[in-house]
Structures are given as structure tokens and as C-alpha cells.
Short mmCIF file of C-alpha atoms and ligand atoms in Angstrom, two decimals:
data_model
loop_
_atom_site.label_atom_id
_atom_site.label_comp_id
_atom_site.label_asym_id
_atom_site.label_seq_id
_atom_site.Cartn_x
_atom_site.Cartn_y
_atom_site.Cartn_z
CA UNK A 1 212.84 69.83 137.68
CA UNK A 2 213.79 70.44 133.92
CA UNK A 3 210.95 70.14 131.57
CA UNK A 4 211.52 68.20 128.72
CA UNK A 5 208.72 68.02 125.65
CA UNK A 6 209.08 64.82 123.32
CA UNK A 7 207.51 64.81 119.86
CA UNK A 8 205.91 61.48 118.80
CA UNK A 9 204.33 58.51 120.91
CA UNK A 10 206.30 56.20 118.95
CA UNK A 11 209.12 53.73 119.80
CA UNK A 12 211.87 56.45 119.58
CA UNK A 13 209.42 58.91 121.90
CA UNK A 14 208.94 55.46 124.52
CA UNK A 15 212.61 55.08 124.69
CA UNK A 16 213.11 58.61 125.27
CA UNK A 17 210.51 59.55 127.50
CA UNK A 18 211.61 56.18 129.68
CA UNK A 19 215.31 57.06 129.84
CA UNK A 20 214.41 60.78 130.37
CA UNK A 21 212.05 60.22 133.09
CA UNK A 22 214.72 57.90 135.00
CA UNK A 23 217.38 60.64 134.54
CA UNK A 24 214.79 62.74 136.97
CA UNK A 25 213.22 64.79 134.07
CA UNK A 26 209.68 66.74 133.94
CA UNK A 27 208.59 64.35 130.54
CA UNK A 28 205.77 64.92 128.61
CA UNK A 29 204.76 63.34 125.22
CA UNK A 30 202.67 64.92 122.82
CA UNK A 31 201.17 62.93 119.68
CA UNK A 32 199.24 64.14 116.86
CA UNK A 33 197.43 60.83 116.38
CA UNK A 34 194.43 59.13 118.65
CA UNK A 35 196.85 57.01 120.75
CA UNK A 36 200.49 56.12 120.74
CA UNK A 37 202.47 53.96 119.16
CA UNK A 38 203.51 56.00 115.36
CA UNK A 39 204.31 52.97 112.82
CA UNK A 40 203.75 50.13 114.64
CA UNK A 41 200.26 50.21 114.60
CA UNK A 42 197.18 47.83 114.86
CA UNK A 43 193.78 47.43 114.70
CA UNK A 44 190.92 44.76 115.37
CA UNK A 45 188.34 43.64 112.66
CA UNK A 46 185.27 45.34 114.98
CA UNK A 47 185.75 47.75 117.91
CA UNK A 48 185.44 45.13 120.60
CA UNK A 49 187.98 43.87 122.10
CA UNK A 50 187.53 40.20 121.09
CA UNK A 51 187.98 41.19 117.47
CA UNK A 52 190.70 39.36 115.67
CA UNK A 53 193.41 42.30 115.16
CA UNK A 54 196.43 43.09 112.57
CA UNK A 55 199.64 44.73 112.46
CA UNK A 56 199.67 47.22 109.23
CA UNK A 57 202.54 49.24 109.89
CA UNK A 58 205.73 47.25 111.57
CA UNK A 59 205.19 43.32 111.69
CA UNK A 60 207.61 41.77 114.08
CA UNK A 61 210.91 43.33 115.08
CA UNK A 62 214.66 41.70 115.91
CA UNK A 63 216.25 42.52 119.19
CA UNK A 64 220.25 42.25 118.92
CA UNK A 65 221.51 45.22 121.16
CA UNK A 66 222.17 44.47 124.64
CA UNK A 67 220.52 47.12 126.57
CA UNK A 68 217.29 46.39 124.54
CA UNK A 69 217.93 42.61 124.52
CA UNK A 70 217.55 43.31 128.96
CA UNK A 71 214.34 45.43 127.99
CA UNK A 72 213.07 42.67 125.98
CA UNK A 73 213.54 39.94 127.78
CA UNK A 74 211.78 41.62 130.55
CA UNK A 75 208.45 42.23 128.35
CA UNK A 76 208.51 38.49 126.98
CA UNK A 77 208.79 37.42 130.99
CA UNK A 78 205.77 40.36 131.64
CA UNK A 79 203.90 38.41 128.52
CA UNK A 80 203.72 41.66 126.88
CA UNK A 81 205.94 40.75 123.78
CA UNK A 82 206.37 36.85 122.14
CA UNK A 83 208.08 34.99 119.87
CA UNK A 84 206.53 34.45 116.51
CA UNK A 85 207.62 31.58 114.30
CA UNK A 86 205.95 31.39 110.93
CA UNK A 87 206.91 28.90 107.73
CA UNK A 88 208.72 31.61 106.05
CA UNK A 89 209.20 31.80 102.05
CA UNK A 90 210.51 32.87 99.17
CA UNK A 91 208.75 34.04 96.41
CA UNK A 92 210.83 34.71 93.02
CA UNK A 93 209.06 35.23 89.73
CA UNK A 94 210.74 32.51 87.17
CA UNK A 95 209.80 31.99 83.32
CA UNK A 96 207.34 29.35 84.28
CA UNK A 97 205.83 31.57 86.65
CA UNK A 98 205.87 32.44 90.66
CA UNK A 99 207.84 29.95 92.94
CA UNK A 100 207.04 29.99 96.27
CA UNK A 101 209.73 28.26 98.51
CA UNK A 102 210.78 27.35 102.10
CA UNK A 103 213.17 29.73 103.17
CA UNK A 104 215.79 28.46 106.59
CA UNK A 105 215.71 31.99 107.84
CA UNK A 106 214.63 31.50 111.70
CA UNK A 107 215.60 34.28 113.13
CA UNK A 108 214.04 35.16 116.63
CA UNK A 109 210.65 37.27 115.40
CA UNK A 110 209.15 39.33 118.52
CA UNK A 111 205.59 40.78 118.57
CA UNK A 112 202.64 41.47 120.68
CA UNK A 113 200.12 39.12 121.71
CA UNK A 114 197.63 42.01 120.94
CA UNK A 115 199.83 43.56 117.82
CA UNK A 116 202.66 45.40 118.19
CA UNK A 117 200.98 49.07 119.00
CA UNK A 118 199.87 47.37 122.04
CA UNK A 119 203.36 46.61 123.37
CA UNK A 120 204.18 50.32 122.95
CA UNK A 121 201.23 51.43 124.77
CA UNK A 122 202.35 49.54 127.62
CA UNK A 123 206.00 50.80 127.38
CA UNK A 124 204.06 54.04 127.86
CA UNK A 125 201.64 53.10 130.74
CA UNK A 126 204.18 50.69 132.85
CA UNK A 127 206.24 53.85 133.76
CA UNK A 128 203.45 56.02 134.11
CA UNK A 129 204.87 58.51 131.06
CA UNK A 130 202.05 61.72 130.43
CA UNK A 131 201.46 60.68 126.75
CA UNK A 132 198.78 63.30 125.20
CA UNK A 133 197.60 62.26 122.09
CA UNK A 134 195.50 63.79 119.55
CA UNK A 135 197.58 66.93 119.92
CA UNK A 136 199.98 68.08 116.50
CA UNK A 137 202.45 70.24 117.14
CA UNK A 138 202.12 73.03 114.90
CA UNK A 139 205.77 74.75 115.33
CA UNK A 140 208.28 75.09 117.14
CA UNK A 141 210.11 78.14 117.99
CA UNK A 142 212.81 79.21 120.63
CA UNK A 143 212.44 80.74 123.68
CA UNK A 144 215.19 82.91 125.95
CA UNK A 145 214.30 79.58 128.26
CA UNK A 146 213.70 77.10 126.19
CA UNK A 147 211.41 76.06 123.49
CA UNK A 148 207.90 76.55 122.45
CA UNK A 149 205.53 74.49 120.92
CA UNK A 150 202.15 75.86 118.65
CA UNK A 151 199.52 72.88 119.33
CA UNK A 152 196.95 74.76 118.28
CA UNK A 153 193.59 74.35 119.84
CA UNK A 154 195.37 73.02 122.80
CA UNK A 155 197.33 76.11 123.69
CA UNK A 156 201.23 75.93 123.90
CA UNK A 157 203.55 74.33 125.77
CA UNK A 158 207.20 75.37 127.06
CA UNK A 159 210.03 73.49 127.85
CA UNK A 160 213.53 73.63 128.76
CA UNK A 161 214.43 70.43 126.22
CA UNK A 162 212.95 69.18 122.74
CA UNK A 163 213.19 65.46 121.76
CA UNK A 164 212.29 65.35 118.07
CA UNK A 165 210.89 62.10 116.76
CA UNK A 166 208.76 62.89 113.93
CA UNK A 167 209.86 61.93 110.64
CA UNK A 168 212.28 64.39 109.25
CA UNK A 169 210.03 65.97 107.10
CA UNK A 170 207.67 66.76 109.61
CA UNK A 171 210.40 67.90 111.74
CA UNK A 172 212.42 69.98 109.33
CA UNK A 173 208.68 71.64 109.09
CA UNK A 174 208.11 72.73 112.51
CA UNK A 175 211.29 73.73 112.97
CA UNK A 176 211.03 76.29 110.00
CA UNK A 177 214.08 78.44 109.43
CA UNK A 178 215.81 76.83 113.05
CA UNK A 179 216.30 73.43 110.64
CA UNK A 180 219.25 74.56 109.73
CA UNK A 181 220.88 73.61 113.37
CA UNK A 182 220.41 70.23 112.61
CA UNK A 183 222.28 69.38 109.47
CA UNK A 184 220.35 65.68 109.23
CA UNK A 185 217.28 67.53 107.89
CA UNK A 186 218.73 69.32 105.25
CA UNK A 187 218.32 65.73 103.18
CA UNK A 188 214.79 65.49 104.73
CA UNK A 189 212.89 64.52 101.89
CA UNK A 190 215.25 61.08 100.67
CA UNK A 191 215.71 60.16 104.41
CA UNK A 192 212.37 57.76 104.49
CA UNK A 193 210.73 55.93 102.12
CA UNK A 194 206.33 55.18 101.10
CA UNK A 195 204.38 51.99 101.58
CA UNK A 196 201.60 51.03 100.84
CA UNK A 197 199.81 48.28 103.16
CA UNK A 198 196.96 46.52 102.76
CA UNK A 199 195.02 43.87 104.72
CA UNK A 200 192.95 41.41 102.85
CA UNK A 201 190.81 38.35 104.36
CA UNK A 202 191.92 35.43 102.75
CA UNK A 203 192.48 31.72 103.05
CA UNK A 204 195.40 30.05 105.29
CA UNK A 205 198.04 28.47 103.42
CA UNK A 206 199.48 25.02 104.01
CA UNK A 207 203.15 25.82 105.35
CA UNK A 208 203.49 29.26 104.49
CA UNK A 209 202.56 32.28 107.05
CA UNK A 210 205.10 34.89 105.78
CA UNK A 211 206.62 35.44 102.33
CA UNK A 212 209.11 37.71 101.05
CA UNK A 213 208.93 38.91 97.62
CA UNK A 214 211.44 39.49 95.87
CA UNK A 215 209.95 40.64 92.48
CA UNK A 216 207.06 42.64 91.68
CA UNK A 217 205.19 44.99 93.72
CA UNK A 218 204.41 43.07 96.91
CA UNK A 219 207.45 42.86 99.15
CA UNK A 220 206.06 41.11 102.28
CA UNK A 221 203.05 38.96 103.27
CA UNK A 222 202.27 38.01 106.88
CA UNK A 223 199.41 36.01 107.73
CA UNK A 224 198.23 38.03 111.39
CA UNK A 225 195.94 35.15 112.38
CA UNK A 226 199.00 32.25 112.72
CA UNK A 227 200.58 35.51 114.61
CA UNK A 228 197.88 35.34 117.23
CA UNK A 229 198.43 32.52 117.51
CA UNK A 230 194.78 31.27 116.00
CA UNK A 231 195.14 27.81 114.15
CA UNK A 232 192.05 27.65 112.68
CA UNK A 233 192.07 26.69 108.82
CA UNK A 234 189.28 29.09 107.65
CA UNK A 235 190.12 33.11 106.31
CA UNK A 236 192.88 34.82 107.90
CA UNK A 237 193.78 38.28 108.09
CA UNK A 238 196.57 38.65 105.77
CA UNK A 239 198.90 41.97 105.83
CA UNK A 240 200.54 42.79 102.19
CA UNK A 241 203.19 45.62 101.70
CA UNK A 242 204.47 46.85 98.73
CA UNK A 243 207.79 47.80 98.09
CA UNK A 244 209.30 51.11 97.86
CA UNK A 245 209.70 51.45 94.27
CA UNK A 246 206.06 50.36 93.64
CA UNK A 247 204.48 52.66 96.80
CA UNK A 248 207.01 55.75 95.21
CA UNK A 249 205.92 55.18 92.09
CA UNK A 250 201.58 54.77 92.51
CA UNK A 251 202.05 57.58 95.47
CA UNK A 252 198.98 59.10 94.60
CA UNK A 253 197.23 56.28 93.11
CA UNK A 254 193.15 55.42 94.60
CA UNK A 255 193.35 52.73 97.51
CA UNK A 256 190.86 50.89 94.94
CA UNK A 257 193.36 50.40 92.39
CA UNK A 258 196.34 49.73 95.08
CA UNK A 259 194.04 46.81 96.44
CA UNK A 260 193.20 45.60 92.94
CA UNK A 261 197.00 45.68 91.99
CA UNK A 262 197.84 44.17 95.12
CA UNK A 263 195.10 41.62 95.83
CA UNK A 264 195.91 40.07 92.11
CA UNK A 265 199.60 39.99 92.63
CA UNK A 266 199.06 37.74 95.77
CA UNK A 267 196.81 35.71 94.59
CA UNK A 268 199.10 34.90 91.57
CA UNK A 269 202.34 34.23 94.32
CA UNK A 270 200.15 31.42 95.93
CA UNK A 271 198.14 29.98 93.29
CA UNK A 272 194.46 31.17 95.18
CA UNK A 273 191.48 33.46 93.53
CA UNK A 274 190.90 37.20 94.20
CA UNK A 275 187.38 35.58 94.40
CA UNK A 276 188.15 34.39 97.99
CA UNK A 277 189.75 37.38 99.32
CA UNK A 278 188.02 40.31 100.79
CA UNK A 279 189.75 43.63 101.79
CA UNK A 280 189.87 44.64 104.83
CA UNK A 281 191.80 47.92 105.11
CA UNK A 282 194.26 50.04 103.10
CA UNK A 283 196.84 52.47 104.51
CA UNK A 284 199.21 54.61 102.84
CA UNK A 285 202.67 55.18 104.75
CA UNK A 286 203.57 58.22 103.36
CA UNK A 287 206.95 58.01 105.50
CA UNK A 288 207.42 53.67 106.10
CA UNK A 289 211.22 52.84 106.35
CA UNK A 290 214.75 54.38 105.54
CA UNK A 291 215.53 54.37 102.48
CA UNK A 292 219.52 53.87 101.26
CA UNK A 293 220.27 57.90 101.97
CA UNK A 294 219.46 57.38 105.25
CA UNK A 295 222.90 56.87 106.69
CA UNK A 296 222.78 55.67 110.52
CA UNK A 297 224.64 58.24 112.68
CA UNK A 298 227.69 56.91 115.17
CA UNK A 299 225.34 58.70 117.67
CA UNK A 300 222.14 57.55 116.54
CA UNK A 301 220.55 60.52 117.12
CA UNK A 302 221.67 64.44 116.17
CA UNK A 303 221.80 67.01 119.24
CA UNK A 304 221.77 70.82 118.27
CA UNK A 305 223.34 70.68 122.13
CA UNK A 306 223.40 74.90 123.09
CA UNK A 307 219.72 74.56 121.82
CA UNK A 308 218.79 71.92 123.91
CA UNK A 309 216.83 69.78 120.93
CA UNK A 310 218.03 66.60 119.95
CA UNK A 311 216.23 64.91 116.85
CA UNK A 312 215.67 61.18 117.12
CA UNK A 313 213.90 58.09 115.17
CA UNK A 314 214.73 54.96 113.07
CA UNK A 315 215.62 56.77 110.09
CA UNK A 316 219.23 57.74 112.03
CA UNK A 317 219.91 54.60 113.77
CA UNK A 318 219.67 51.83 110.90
CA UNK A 319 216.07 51.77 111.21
CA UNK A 320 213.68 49.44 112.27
CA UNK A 321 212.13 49.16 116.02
CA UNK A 322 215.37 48.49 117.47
CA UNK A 323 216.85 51.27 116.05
CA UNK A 324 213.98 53.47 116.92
CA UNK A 325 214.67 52.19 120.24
CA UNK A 326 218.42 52.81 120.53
CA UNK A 327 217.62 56.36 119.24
CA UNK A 328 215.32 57.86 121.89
CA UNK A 329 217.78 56.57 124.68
CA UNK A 330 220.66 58.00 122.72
CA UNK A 331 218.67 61.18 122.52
CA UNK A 332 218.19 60.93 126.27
CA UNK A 333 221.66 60.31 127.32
CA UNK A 334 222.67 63.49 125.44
CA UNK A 335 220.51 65.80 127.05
CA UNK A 336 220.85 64.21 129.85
CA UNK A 337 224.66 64.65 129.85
C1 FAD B 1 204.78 49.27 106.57
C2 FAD B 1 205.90 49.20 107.58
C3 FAD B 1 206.49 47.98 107.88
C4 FAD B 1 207.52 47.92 108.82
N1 FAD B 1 208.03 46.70 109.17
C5 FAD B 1 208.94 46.63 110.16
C6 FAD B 1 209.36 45.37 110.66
O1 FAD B 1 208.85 44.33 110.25
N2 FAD B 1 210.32 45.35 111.63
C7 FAD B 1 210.86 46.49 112.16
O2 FAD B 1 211.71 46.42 113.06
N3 FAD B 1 210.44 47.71 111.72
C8 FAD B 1 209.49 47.79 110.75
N4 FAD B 1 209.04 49.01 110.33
C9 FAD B 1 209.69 50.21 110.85
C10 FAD B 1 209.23 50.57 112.27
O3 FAD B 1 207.84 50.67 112.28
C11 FAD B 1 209.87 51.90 112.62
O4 FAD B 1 211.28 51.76 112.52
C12 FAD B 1 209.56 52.40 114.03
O5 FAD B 1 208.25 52.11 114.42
C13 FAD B 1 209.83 53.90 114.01
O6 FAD B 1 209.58 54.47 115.28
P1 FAD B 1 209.82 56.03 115.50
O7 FAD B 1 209.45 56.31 116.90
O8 FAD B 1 211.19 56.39 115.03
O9 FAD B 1 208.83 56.78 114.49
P2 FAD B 1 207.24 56.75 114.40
O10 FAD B 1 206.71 55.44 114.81
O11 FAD B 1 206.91 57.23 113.02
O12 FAD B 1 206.76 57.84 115.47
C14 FAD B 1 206.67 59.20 115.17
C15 FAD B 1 205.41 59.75 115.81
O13 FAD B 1 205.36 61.16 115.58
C16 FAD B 1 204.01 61.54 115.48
N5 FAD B 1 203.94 62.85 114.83
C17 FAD B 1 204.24 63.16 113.54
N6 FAD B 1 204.08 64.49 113.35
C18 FAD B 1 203.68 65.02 114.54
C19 FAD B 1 203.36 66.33 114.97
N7 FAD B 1 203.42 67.39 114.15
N8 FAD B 1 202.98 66.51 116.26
C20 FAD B 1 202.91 65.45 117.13
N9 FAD B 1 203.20 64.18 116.75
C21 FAD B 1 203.59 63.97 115.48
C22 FAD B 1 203.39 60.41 114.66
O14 FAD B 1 201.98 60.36 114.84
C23 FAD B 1 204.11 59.19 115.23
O15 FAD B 1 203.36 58.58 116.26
C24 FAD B 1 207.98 49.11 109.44
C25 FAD B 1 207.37 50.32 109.14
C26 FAD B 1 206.32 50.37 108.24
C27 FAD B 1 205.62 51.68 107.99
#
């Protein structure tokens, strides 16, 4: 049975390692972080699992592609994915100040009753894929049978086939001076673009559980609490992004003053006090989302085919989770060709 290694425990790496392990592959999944599941990721409030959780990385995702409409449909029916329907709005920064109105956009939001990194997890564990986490692959180099990864403390690991799903960075990286079979990385560094993401406790709001920004440096609030589906009208645990040109530009900036930035500007979008807030967690996403330079491939994925190493991810499929998705099984269904 050929051997195949994938790279990343995220959606591209599920896809992959699902398809892959159908086709009658050897798959294993290596991850550098604690458990799977790359940018859409979650967390609870305390370590049990009653604790009221929050998406910080990906916040609901749109499913328009056939072949992952089937896979969805299936995971709504298996109660591992839902629809989420929040009072969207609008906020827009006028001369009188912030306006914060209705938007009609109801398009079909899914996410996990848990968050979304627990709806990858179970992509992972329903088909039984060997996911090893904890484990960063250190390089990568080529073999007369194959390929070789460095993971450091845990030894290495040979395989026949490579599915790349790190961000391109990262990839161009391990791959060293072999990069240069896979013309997408040559652009590595313009291909995705920072965020930074805070969560803040903070009061519901009549009618309004997500808002897009469209001025400023917030870009997106999403109240997680309405998304669990808790109705309550006391604190909720509110996500905040900020948008790329405001994460690019405070890169390096404390988490102290990102919070203090951030906490003020939402509080001045929906008229409440900083005084009833309290922050709950800040992450930097070094790599978040494809930026305009990231041009979707017709293939959705690049092979380097007489290598046997195919890169995948969102960042060359239109991004987002669906195009993570469509990505690993396009990776698949070239190796597996
Ligand atoms: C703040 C934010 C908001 C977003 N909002 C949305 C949204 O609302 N809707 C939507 O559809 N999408 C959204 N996205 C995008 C969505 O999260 C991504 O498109 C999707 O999760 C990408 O999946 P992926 O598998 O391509 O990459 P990733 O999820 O990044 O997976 C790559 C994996 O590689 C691992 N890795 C990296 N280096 C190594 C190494 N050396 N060795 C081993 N493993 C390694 C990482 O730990 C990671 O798990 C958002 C993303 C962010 C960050």
C-alpha cells in the first residue's frame, strides 16, 4: 500500500486524508499543534467540558459546491454541523457617528454545535484517519523512494506521497531549495494575509449577533453565545477581528494595546462601555485569509506530479473552508490519478 504523509490537521489535510484513504492509501497526518483542526479553532471559557466555548479563528462557513454540499448535508443529519442565523448588520462610520443597521443578507451560515474545530475533529475521527499532533515537521527532503520528513524529537518519517497544507510560507520553508518545483510559492509571502482576533465578554445586544464593519479596524463581530444557541440576556462571549490592513499594519503591536484598540472601537459601533466588557483571549493569525494575490488555481491545488507532492489549502482555491475543502480532495484526486 502507498504511503502517503499529509502536512496539517486542518480542513484541506481532512479532505485529503478522507479522499486519500478511500482511494486505498497508507494516510497519515502529522500536525505541529496540540490537536487538529489549523484555523478553525475553538476553545471553552474553563477546561471542562460544560464551559461556554468560542470560535477565534473561522466563524461559520458557506457550502455551495456539490460534492461538499453531499458532505454537508450528511454532518447537519449526523448533528455534527448546524445552521446559524444571527440578526446580521452593518456598521458604517457617518459624520454623526457609527450606524449600526439591519443588513437582508441570510445566507445559509453552518457551524458546530461545539465550535467549528470540533466538526473537524470529527471529520478526522469518523473515518478513523492516524492524525498525530504535536509533531512540526522540520523539513522536507527527497528520497530515491519518496520523501522525507525531519520531525525532530519524533524521528522521521518516509513516504511515497507529500500532501502540503501548511500555509505557503511554512511550506516554501520546509521545502528549502526543492520550492522551486512548485511555482505557487515563489509569491509565498503576499499569498495570506494577518488577523488579529480577540474575544471579549460583553453584553447581548437587542437584534444584533453579527456585524460587519466596514470602516475602521474591526471587520467582524460575532456574538458565540446566540451561536450556541444560549438565549440568555446576560454577558456573551463576543469574537472581534480586525481587518487586514489594521492586523498588517500593528503586526507586532502588544495584545494589551490590540485589546485596548479593539475593545474601544466596539464599544463605540454599539453605543456600550469598555467598563462592561472583559477580555477573554487574544490571538494573533499571523497567516488568517487570502489576500487579493492569492489567485485561485483552475486545479485548486498545485502538483509537482514526477515528485509526488502536491501543495494544497484555502489560499489556492478562493479561500475559505469550502475552498480548503475542495483543495485537499483536489490534491487527492491528483495523486491519486
Ligand atoms: C480569523 C479568521 C477568520 C476566518 N473566518 C472564516 C469564515 O468566517 N468562513 C470561512 O469559510 N473561512 C474563514 N476563515 C478561513 C478558514 O479558517 C480557512 O480557509 C481554513 O480553515 C483553512 O484550512 P487549511 O486546511 O487550508 O489551513 P489551516 O487550517 O491553516 O491548516 C494548516 C495546518 O498546518 C499546520 N502546520 C503548519 N506548519 C506545520 C508544520 N511545520 N508541521 C506540521 N503542521 C504544520 C497548522 O498547525 C494547521 O493546523 C477564517 C480564518 C481566520 C484565521
Amino acid at each position: 500500500m502507498a504511503k502517503v504523509l499529509i502536512i496539517g490537521a486542518g480542513v484541506a489535510g481532512a479532505s485529503a486524508a478522507l479522499a486519500l484513504d478511500s482511494a486505498g492509501w497508507d494516510v497519515v497526518v502529522v500536525d505541529k499543534a496540540r490537536r487538529p483542526g489549523g484555523r478553525c479553532a475553538t476553545r471553552r471559557l474553563a477546561p471542562d467540558r460544560h464551559s461556554p466555548w468560542f470560535d477565534y479563528g473561522a466563524q461559520y462557513f458557506t457550502a455551495r459546491d456539490t460534492a461538499f454540499r453531499a458532505r454537508v448535508e450528511s454532518d447537519l443529519a449526523a448533528g455534527v454541523l448546524e445552521r446559524w442565523s444571527p440578526a446580521v448588520c452593518m456598521a458604517e462610520h457617518a459624520a454623526s457617528g457609527w450606524q449600526l443597521k439591519r443588513s437582508p443578507d441570510e445566507r445559509e451560515r453552518l457551524v458546530g454545535p461545539e465550535g467549528l474545530n470540533h466538526w473537524v475533529r470529527y471529520v478526522f475521527e469518523q473515518a478513523d484517519i492516524d492524525v498525530r499532533c504535536g509533531q512540526p515537521v522540520r523539513r522536507l527532503s527527497r528520497t530515491s523512494q519518496g520523501w522525507r520528513a525531519d520531525l525532530g524529537e519524533h524521528g522521521r518519517f518516509n513516504a511515497d506521497a507529500i500532501v502540503l497544507t501548511v500555509p505557503p510560507v511554512q511550506a516554501r520553508r520546509l521545502l528549502g531549495e526543492q520550492a522551486a518545483v512548485l511555482p505557487a510559492l515563489a509569491e509565498a509571502d503576499r499569498m495570506l494575509l494577518p488577523c488579529h482576533s480577540l474575544v471579549v465578554a460583553a453584553p447581548a445586544l437587542p437584534d444584533c449577533q453579527a456585524i460587519f464593519v466596514k470602516d475602521g479596524p474591526l471587520s467582524w463581530c460575532a456574538d458565540n453565545s446566540h451561536k450556541a444557541g444560549h438565549t440568555d440576556t446576560s454577558a456573551r462571549l463576543w469574537t472581534l477581528h480586525a481587518g487586514p490592513e489594521f492586523s498588517a499594519a500593528h503586526l507586532e503591536d502588544t495584545p494589551e494595546s490590540i485589546a485596548t484598540t479593539l475593545t474601544r472601537e466596539f464599544a463605540a459601533i454599539t453605543g456600550t462601555s469598555t467598563r462592561h466588557m472583559r477580555l477573554v483571549r487574544t490571538h494573533r493569525w499571523r497567516y488568517a485569509r487570502p489576500g487579493p494575490a492569492a489567485e485561485p488555481l483552475a486545479d485548486r491545488c498545485q502538483a509537482a506530479r514526477d515528485e509526488r507532492i502536491v501543495l494544497a489549502g484555502d489560499w489556492l482555491a478562493g479561500g475559505r473552508v469550502e475552498g480548503a475543502w475542495l483543495s485537499g480532495a483536489a490534491a487527492a484526486a491528483q495523486l491519486s490519478e
